[in-house]
Every structure is written in structure tokens, then in C-alpha cells.
Short mmCIF file of N, CA and C in Angstrom, two decimals:
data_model
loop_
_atom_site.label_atom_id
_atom_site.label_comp_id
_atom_site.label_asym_id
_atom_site.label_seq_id
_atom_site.Cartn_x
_atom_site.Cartn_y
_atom_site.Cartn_z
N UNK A 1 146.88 -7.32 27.80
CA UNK A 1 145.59 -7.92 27.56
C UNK A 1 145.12 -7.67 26.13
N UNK A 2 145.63 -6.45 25.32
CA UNK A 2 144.96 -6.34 24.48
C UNK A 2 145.78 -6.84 23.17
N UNK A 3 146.93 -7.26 23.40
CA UNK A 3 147.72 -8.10 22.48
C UNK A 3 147.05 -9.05 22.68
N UNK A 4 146.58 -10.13 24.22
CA UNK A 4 146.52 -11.13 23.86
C UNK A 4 145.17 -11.25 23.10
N UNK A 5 144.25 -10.44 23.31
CA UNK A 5 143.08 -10.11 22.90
C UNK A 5 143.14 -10.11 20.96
N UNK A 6 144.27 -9.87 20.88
CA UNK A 6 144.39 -9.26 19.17
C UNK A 6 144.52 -10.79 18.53
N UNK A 7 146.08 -11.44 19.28
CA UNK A 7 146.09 -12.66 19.12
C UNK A 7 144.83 -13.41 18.67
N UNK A 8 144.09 -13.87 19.48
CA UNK A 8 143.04 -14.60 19.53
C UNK A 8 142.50 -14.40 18.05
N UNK A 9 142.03 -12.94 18.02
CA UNK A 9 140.94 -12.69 16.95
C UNK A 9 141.85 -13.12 15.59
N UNK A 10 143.17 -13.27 15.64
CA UNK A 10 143.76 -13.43 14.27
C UNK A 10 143.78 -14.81 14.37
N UNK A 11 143.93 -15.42 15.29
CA UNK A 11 143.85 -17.22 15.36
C UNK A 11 143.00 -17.39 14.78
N UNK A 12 141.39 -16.73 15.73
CA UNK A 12 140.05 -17.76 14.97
C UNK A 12 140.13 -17.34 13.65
N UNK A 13 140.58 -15.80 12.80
CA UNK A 13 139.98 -15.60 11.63
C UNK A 13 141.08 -16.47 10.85
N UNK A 14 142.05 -17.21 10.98
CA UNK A 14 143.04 -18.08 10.30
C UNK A 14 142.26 -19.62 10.10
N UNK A 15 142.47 -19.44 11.70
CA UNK A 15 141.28 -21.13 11.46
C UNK A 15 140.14 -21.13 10.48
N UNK A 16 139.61 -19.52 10.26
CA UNK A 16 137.89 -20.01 9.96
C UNK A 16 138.43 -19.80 8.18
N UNK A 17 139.70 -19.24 7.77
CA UNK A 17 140.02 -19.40 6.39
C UNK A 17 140.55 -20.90 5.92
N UNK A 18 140.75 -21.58 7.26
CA UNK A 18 141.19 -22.79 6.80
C UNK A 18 140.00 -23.56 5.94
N UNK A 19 140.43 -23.82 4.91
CA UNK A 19 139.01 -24.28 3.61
C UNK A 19 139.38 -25.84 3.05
N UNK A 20 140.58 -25.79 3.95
CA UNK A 20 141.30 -27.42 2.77
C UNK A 20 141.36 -28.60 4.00
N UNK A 21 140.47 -29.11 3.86
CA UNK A 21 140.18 -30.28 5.07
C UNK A 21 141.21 -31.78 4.71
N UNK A 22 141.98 -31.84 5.70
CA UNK A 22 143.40 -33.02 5.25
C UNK A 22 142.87 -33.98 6.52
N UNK A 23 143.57 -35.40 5.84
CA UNK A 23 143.55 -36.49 6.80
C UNK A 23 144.57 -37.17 5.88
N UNK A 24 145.24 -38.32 6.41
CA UNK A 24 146.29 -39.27 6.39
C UNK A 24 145.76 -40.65 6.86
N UNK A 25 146.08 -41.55 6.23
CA UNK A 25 146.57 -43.05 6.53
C UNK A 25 147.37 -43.57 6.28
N UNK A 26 148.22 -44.63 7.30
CA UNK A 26 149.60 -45.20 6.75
C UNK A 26 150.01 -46.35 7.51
N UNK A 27 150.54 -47.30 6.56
CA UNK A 27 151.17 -48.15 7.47
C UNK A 27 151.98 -48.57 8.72
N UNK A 28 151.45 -48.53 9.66
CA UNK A 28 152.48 -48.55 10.60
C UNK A 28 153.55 -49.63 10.89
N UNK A 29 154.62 -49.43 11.65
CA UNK A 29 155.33 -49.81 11.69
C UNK A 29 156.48 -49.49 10.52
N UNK A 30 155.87 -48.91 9.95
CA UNK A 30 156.74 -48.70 8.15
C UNK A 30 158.08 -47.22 8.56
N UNK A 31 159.01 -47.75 8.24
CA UNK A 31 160.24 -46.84 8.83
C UNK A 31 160.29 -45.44 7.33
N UNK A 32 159.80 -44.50 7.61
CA UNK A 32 159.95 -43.76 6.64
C UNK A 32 160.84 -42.60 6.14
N UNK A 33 161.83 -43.01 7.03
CA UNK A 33 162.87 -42.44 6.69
C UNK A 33 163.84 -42.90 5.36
N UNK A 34 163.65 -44.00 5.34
CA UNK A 34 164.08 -44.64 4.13
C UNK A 34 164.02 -44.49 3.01
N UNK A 35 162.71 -44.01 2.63
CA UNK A 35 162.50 -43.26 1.46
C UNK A 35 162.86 -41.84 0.77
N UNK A 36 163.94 -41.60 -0.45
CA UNK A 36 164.36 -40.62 -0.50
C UNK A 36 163.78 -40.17 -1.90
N UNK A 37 163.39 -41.12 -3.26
CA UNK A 37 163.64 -40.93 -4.10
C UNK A 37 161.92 -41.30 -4.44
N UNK A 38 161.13 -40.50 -5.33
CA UNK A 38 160.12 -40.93 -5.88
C UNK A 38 159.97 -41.04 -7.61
N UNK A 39 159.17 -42.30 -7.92
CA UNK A 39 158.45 -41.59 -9.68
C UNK A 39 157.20 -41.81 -9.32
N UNK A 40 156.48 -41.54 -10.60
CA UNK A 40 155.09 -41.87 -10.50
C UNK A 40 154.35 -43.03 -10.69
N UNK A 41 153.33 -43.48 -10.48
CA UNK A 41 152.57 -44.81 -11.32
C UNK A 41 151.44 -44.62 -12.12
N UNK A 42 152.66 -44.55 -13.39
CA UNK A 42 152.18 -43.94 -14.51
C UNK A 42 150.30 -44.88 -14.89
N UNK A 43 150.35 -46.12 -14.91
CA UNK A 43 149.07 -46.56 -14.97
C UNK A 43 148.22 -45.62 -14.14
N UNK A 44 148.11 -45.61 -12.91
CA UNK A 44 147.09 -44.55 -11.87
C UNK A 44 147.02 -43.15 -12.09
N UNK A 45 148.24 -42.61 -12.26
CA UNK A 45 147.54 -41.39 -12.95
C UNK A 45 146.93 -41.10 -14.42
N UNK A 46 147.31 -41.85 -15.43
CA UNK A 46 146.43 -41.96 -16.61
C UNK A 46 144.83 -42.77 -16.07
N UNK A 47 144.71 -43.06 -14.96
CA UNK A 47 143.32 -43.35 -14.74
C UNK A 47 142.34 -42.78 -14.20
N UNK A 48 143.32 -41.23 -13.45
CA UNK A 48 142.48 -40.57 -12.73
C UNK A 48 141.58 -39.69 -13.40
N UNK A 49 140.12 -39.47 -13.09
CA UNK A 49 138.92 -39.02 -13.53
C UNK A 49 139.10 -37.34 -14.01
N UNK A 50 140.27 -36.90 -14.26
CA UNK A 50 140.26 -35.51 -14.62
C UNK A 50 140.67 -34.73 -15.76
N UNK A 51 140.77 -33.84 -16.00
CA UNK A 51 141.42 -33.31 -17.51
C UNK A 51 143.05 -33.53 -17.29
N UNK A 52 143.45 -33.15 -18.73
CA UNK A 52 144.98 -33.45 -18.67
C UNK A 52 145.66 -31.88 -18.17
N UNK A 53 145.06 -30.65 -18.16
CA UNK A 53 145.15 -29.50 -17.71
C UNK A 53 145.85 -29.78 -16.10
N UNK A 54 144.11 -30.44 -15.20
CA UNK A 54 144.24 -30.32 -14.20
C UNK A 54 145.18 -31.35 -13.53
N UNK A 55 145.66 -32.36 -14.61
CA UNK A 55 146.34 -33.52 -13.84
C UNK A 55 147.74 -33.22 -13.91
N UNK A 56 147.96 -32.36 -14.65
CA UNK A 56 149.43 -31.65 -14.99
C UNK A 56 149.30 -30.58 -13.65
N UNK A 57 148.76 -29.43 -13.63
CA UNK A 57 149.03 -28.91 -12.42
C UNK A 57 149.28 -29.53 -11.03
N UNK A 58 148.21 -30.96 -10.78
CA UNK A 58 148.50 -31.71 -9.56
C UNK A 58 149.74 -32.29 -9.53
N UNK A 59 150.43 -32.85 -10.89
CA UNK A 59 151.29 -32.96 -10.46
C UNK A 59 152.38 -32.49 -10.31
N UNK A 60 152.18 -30.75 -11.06
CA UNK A 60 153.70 -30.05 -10.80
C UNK A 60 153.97 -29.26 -9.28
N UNK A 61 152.37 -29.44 -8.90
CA UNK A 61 152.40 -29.07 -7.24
C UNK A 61 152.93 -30.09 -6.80
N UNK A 62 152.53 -31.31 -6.81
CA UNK A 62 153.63 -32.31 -6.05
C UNK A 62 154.52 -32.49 -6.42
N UNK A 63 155.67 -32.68 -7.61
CA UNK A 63 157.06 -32.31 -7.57
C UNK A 63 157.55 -30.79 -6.89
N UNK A 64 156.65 -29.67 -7.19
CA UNK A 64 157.41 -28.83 -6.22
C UNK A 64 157.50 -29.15 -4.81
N UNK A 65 156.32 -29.76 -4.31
CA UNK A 65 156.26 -29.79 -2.34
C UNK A 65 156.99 -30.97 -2.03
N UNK A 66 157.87 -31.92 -3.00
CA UNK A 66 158.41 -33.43 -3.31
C UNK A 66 159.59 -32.57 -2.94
N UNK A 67 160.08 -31.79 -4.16
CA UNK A 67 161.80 -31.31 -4.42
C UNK A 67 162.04 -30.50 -2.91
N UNK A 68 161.28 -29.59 -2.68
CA UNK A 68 160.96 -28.41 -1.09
C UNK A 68 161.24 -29.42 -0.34
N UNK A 69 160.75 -30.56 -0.23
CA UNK A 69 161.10 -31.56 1.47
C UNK A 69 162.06 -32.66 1.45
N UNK A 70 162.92 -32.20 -0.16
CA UNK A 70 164.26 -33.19 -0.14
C UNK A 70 164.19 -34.53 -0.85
N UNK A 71 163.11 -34.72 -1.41
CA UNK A 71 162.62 -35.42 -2.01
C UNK A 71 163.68 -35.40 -3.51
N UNK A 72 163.97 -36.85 -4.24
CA UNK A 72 164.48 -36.71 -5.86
C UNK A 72 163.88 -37.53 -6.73
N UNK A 73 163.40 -37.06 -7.63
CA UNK A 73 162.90 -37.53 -9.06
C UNK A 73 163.76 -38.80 -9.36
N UNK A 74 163.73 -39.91 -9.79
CA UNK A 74 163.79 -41.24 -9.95
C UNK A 74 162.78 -42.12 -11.25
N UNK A 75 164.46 -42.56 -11.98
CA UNK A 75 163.12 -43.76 -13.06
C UNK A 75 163.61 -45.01 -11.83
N UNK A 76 163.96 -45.00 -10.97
CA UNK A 76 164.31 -45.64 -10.02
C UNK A 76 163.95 -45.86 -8.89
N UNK A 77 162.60 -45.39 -8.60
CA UNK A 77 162.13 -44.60 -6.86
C UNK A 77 161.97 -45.75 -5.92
N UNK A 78 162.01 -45.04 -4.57
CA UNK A 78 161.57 -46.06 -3.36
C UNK A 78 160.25 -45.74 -3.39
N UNK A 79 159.57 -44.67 -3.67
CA UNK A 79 158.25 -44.59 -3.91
C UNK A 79 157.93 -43.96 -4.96
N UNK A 80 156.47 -45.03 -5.19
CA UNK A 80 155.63 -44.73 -6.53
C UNK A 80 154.57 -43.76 -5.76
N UNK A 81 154.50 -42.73 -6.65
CA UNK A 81 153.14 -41.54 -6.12
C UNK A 81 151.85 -41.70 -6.93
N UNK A 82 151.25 -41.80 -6.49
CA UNK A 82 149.86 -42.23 -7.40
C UNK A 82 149.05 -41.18 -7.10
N UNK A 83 147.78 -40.92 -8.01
CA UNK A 83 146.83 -40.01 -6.90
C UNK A 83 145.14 -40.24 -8.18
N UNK A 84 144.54 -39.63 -7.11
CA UNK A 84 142.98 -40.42 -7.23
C UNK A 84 142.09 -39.26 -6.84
N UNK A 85 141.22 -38.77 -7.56
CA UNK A 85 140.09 -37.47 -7.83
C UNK A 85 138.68 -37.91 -7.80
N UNK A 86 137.98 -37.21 -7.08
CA UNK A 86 136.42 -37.50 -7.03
C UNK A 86 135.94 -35.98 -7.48
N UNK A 87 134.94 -35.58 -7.22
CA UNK A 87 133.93 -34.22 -6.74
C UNK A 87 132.88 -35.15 -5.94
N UNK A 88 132.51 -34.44 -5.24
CA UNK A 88 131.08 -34.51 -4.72
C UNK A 88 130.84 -33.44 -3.92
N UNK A 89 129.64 -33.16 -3.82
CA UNK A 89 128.50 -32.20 -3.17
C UNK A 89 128.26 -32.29 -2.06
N UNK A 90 128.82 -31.12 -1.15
CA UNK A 90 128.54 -31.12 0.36
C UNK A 90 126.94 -30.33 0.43
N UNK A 91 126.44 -30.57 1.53
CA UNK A 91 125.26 -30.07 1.94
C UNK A 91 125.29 -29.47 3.40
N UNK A 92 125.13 -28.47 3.37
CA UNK A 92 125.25 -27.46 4.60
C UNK A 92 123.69 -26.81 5.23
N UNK A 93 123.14 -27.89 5.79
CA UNK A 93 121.48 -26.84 6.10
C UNK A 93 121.51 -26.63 7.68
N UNK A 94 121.40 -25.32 7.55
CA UNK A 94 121.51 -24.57 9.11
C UNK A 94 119.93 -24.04 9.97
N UNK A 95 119.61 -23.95 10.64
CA UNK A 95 118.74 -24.09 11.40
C UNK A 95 118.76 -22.00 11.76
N UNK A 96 117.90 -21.67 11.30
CA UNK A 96 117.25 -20.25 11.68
C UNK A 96 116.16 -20.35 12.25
N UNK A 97 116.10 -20.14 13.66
CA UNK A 97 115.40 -20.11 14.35
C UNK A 97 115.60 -18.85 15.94
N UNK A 98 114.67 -17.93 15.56
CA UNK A 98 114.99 -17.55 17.00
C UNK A 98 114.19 -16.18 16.82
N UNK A 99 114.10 -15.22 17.60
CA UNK A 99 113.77 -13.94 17.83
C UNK A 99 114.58 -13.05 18.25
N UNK A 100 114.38 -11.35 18.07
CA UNK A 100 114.48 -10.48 18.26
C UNK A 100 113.71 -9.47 18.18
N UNK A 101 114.45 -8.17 19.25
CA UNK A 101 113.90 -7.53 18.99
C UNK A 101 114.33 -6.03 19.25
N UNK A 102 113.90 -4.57 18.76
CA UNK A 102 114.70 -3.20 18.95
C UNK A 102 114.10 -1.84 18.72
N UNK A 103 114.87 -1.26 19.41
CA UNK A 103 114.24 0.31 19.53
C UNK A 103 114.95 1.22 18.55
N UNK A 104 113.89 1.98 17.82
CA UNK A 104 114.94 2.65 16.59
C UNK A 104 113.98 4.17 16.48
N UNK A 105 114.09 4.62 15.28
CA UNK A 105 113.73 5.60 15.19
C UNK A 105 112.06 5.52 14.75
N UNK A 106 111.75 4.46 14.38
CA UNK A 106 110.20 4.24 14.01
C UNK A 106 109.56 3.56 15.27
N UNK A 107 110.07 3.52 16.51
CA UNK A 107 109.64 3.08 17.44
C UNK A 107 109.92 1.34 18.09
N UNK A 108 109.13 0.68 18.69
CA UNK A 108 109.76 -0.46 19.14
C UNK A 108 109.52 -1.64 17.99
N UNK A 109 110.10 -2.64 17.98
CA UNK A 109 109.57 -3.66 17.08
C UNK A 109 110.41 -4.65 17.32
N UNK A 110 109.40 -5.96 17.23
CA UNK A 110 109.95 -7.70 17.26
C UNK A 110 109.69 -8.32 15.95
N UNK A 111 110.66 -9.62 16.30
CA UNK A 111 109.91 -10.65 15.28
C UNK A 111 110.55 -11.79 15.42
N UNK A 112 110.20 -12.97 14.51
CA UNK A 112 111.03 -13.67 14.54
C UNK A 112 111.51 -14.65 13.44
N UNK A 113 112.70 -15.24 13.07
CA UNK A 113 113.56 -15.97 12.05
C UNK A 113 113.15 -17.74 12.50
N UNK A 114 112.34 -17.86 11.38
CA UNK A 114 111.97 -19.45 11.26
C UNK A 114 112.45 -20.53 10.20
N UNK A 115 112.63 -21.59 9.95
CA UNK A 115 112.96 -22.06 9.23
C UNK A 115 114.39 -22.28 8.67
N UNK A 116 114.94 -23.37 7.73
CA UNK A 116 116.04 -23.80 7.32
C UNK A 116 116.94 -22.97 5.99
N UNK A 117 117.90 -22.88 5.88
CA UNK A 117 118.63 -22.62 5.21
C UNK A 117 119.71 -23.73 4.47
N UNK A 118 119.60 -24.15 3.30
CA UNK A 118 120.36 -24.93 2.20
C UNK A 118 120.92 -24.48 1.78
N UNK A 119 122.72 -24.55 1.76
CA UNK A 119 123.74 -24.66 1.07
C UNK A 119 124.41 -25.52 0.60
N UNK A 120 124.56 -25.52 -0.75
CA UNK A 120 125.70 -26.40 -1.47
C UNK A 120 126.81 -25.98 -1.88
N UNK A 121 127.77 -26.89 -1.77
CA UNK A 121 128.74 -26.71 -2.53
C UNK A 121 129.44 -27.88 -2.84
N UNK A 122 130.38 -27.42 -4.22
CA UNK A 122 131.13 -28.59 -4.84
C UNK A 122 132.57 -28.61 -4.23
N UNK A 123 132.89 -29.90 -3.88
CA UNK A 123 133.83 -29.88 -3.23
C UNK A 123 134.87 -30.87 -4.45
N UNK A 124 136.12 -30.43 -4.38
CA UNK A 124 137.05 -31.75 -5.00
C UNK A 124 137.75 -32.70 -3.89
N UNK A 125 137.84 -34.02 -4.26
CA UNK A 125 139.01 -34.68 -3.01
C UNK A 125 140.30 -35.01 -3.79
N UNK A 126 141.01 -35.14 -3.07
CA UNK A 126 142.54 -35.31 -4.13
C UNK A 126 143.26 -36.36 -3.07
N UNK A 127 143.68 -37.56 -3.17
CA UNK A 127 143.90 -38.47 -2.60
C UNK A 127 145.51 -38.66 -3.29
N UNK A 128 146.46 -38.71 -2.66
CA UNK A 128 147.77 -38.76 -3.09
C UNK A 128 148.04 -39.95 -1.93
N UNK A 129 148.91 -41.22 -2.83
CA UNK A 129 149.02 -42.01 -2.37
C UNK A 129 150.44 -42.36 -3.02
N UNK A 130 151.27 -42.98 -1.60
CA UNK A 130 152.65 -43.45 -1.77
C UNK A 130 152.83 -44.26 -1.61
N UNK A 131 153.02 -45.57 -2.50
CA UNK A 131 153.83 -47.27 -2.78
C UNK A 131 154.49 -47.35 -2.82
N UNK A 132 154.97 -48.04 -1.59
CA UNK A 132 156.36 -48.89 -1.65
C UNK A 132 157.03 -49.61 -2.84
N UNK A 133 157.55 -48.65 -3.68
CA UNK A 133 157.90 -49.46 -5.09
C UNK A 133 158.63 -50.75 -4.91
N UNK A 134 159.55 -51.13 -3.89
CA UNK A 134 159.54 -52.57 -3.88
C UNK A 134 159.02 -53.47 -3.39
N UNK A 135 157.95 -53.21 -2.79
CA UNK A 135 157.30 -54.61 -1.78
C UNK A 135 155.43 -54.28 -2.62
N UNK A 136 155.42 -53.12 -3.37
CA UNK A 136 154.16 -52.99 -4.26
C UNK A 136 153.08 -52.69 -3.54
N UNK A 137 153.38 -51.81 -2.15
CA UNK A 137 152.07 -51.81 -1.47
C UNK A 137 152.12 -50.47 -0.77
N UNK A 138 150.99 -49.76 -0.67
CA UNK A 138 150.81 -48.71 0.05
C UNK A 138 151.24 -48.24 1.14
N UNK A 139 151.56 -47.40 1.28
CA UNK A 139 152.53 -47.21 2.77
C UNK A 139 151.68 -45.95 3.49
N UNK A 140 151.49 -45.02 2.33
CA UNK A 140 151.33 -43.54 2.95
C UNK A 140 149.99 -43.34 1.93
N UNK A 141 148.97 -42.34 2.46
CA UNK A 141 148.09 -41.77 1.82
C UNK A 141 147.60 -40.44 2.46
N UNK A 142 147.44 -39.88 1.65
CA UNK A 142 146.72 -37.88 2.11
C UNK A 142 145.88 -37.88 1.45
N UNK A 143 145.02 -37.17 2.17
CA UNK A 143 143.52 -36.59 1.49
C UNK A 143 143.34 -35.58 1.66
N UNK A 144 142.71 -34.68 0.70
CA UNK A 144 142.50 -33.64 0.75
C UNK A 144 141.31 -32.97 0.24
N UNK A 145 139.88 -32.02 1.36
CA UNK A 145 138.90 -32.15 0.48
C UNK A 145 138.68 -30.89 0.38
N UNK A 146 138.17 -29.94 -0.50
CA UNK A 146 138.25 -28.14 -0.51
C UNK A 146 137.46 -28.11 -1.39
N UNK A 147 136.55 -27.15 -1.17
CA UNK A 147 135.75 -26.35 -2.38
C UNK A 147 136.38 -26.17 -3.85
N UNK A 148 135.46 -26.03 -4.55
CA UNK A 148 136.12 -25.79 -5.91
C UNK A 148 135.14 -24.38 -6.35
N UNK A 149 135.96 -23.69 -6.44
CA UNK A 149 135.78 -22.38 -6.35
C UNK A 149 136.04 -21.04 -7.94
N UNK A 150 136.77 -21.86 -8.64
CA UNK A 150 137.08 -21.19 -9.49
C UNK A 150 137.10 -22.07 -10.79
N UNK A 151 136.98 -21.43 -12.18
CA UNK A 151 137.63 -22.00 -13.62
C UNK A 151 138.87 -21.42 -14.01
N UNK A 152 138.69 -20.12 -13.32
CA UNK A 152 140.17 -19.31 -14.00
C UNK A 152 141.18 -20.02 -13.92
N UNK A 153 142.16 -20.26 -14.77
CA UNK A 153 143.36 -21.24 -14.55
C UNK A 153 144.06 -20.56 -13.83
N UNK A 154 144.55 -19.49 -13.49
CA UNK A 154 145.74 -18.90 -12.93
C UNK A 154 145.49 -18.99 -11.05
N UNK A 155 144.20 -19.25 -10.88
CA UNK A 155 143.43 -19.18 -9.71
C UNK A 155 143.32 -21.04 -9.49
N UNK A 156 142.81 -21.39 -10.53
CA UNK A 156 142.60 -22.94 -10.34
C UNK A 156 144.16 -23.15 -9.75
N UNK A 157 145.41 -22.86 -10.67
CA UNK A 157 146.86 -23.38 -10.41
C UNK A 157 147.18 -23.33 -8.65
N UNK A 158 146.93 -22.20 -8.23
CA UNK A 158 147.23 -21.38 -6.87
C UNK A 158 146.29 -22.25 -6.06
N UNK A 159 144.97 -22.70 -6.08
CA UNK A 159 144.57 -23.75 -5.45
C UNK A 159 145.04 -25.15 -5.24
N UNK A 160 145.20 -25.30 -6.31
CA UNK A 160 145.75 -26.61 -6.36
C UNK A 160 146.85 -27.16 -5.33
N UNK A 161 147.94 -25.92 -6.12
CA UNK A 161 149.19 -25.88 -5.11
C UNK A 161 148.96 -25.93 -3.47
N UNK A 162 148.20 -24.78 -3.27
CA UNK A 162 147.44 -24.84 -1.58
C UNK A 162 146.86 -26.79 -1.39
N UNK A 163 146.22 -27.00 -1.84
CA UNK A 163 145.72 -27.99 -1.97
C UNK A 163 146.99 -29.28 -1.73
N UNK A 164 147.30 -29.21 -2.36
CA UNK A 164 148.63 -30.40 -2.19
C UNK A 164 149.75 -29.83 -1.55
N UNK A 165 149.83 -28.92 -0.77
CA UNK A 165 150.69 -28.39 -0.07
C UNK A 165 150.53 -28.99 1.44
N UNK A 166 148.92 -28.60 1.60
CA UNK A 166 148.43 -29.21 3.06
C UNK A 166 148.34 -30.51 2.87
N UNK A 167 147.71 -31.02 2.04
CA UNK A 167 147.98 -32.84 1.82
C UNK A 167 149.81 -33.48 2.04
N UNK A 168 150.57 -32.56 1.89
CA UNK A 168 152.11 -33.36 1.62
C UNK A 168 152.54 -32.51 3.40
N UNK A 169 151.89 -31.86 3.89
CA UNK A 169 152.22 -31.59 5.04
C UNK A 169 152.08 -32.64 6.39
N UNK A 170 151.59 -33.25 6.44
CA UNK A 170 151.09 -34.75 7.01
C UNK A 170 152.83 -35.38 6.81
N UNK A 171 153.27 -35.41 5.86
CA UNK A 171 154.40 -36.57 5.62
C UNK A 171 155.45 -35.94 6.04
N UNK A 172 156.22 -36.83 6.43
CA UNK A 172 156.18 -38.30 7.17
C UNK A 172 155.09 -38.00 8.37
N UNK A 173 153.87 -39.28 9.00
CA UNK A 173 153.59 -39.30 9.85
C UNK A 173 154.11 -38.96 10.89
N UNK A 174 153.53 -38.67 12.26
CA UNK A 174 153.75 -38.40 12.90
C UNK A 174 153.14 -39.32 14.16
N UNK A 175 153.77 -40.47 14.32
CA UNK A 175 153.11 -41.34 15.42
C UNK A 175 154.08 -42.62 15.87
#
């Protein structure tokens, strides 16, 4: 009981570190086994909204999690990898409301917690998208949305990677 008990508590505290929120869309019917070889589309990433710092790290995380799943570099590819950057501002307002109350050394005492609590934060999305380099059309897309948490580069890099690690985990669909 008390393994399974231990279990548990390491599940939820895994889940509640999970910080990188992923989703997928893709063509169905699209046989994706076929695809072995990727390049990039060089127009789309010279368009994406970010520094040349951060667009270099995104993409040396995706050639590493590309080369890791068997994936080969191509001026020739079955797929073009594109990818697409926002920020925006999540809003988190939680509801404090309630009472208590306790016995201590100064004697008994209540009270009670009223009112809202506002949190923000900046979130990045990172949208990695895969074209069918011969038919010119989208096949596969990942999203990925996570706090942005740091400037330090050595910390920014290590996110990133996390970041497009869980986004390239989705591929190939699963349906």
C-alpha cells in the first residue's frame, strides 16, 4: 500500500511539472510512413517573428529530435519543416474565498479569505509545421505553448529543446 501510495504522489508531482502544453493537427488519411528525409522552408522561417539567436536554437532542437527519430537532412526532402512564433499573455484569476479557523497558543481565532487573485504570465507558442514537399501542402502540425521563464541563454537553450522535444513527440500521429 505504501508503494502504491508513493507511486501516486510522484505521478501527480510529474503531471503538475508538466509546463509545456502540446496539441497536433494532421491530415488524415496521409500515410506517414513515407516520409524519411526533411529540409526546411527557408521563406517561413526567415519570416518568423523572432531573433536570429532564438531561431537558431529552435532549429538545432529540431534537427536534434529530427536525427534521434531517424529522420535525414535533405536539399532534397519529402518534408519541408516550417515553424511559426507568437507570445501572448495568459491570465490566471483564482477565486479566494472561504474561512477558517484555530486554536494556538494566543487562544481561539477565525476569519475569513475574500476576494480574487490575478496572475500573469508570458507564455511562447511554437508551431512546427510539416509540408508535403511534393504535393506543397501541410500534412502535420505541433503546437506547443509554455511559459517563458528565463533570458539566460544557457537556460533559454534547455527550454527550448524541452519545448520541441514534446512538440516532435506527437509524430507520427497516432490515429
Amino acid at each position: 500500500m505504501k508503494k502504491a501510495t508513493l507511486f501516486i504522489a510522484a505521478l501527480i508531482l510529474l503531471v503538475g511539472c508538466q509546463t509545456v502544453r502540446v496539441s497536433q493537427d494532421y491530415a488524415v488519411g496521409t500515410d506517414f510512413n513515407q516520409f524519411k528525409t526533411y529540409g526546411y522552408f527557408k521563406q517561413g522561417i526567415d519570416e518568423a517573428d523572432i531573433s536570429d539567436l532564438d531561431k537558431k536554437r529552435i532549429l538545432k532542437a529540431i534537427d536534434d529530435q529530427m536525427l534521434a527519430s531517424g529522420w535525414t537532412k535533405s536539399q532534397t526532402p519529402d518534408v519541408m519543416v516550417n515553424i511559426f512564433t507568437k507570445t501572448q499573455q495568459r491570465v490566471d484569476v483564482y477565486n479566494n474565498w472561504g474561512w477558517n479557523a484555530g486554536f494556538g497558543w494566543g487562544g481561539f481565532g477565525w476569519g475569513g479569505s475574500f476576494g480574487n487573485n490575478v496572475n500573469t504570465v508570458n507564455e511562447g507558442v511554437l508551431h512546427i509545421d510539416f509540408i508535403d514537399a511534393q504535393k506543397k501542402e501541410l500534412i502535420w502540425q505541433g503546437v506547443g505553448t509554455a511559459p517563458i521563464r528565463s533570458n539566460d541563454p544557457v537556460k533559454k537553450t534547455e527550454r527550448i529543446q524541452k519545448i520541441v522535444q514534446e512538440i516532435l513527440m506527437q509524430y507520427p500521429p497516432q490515429g
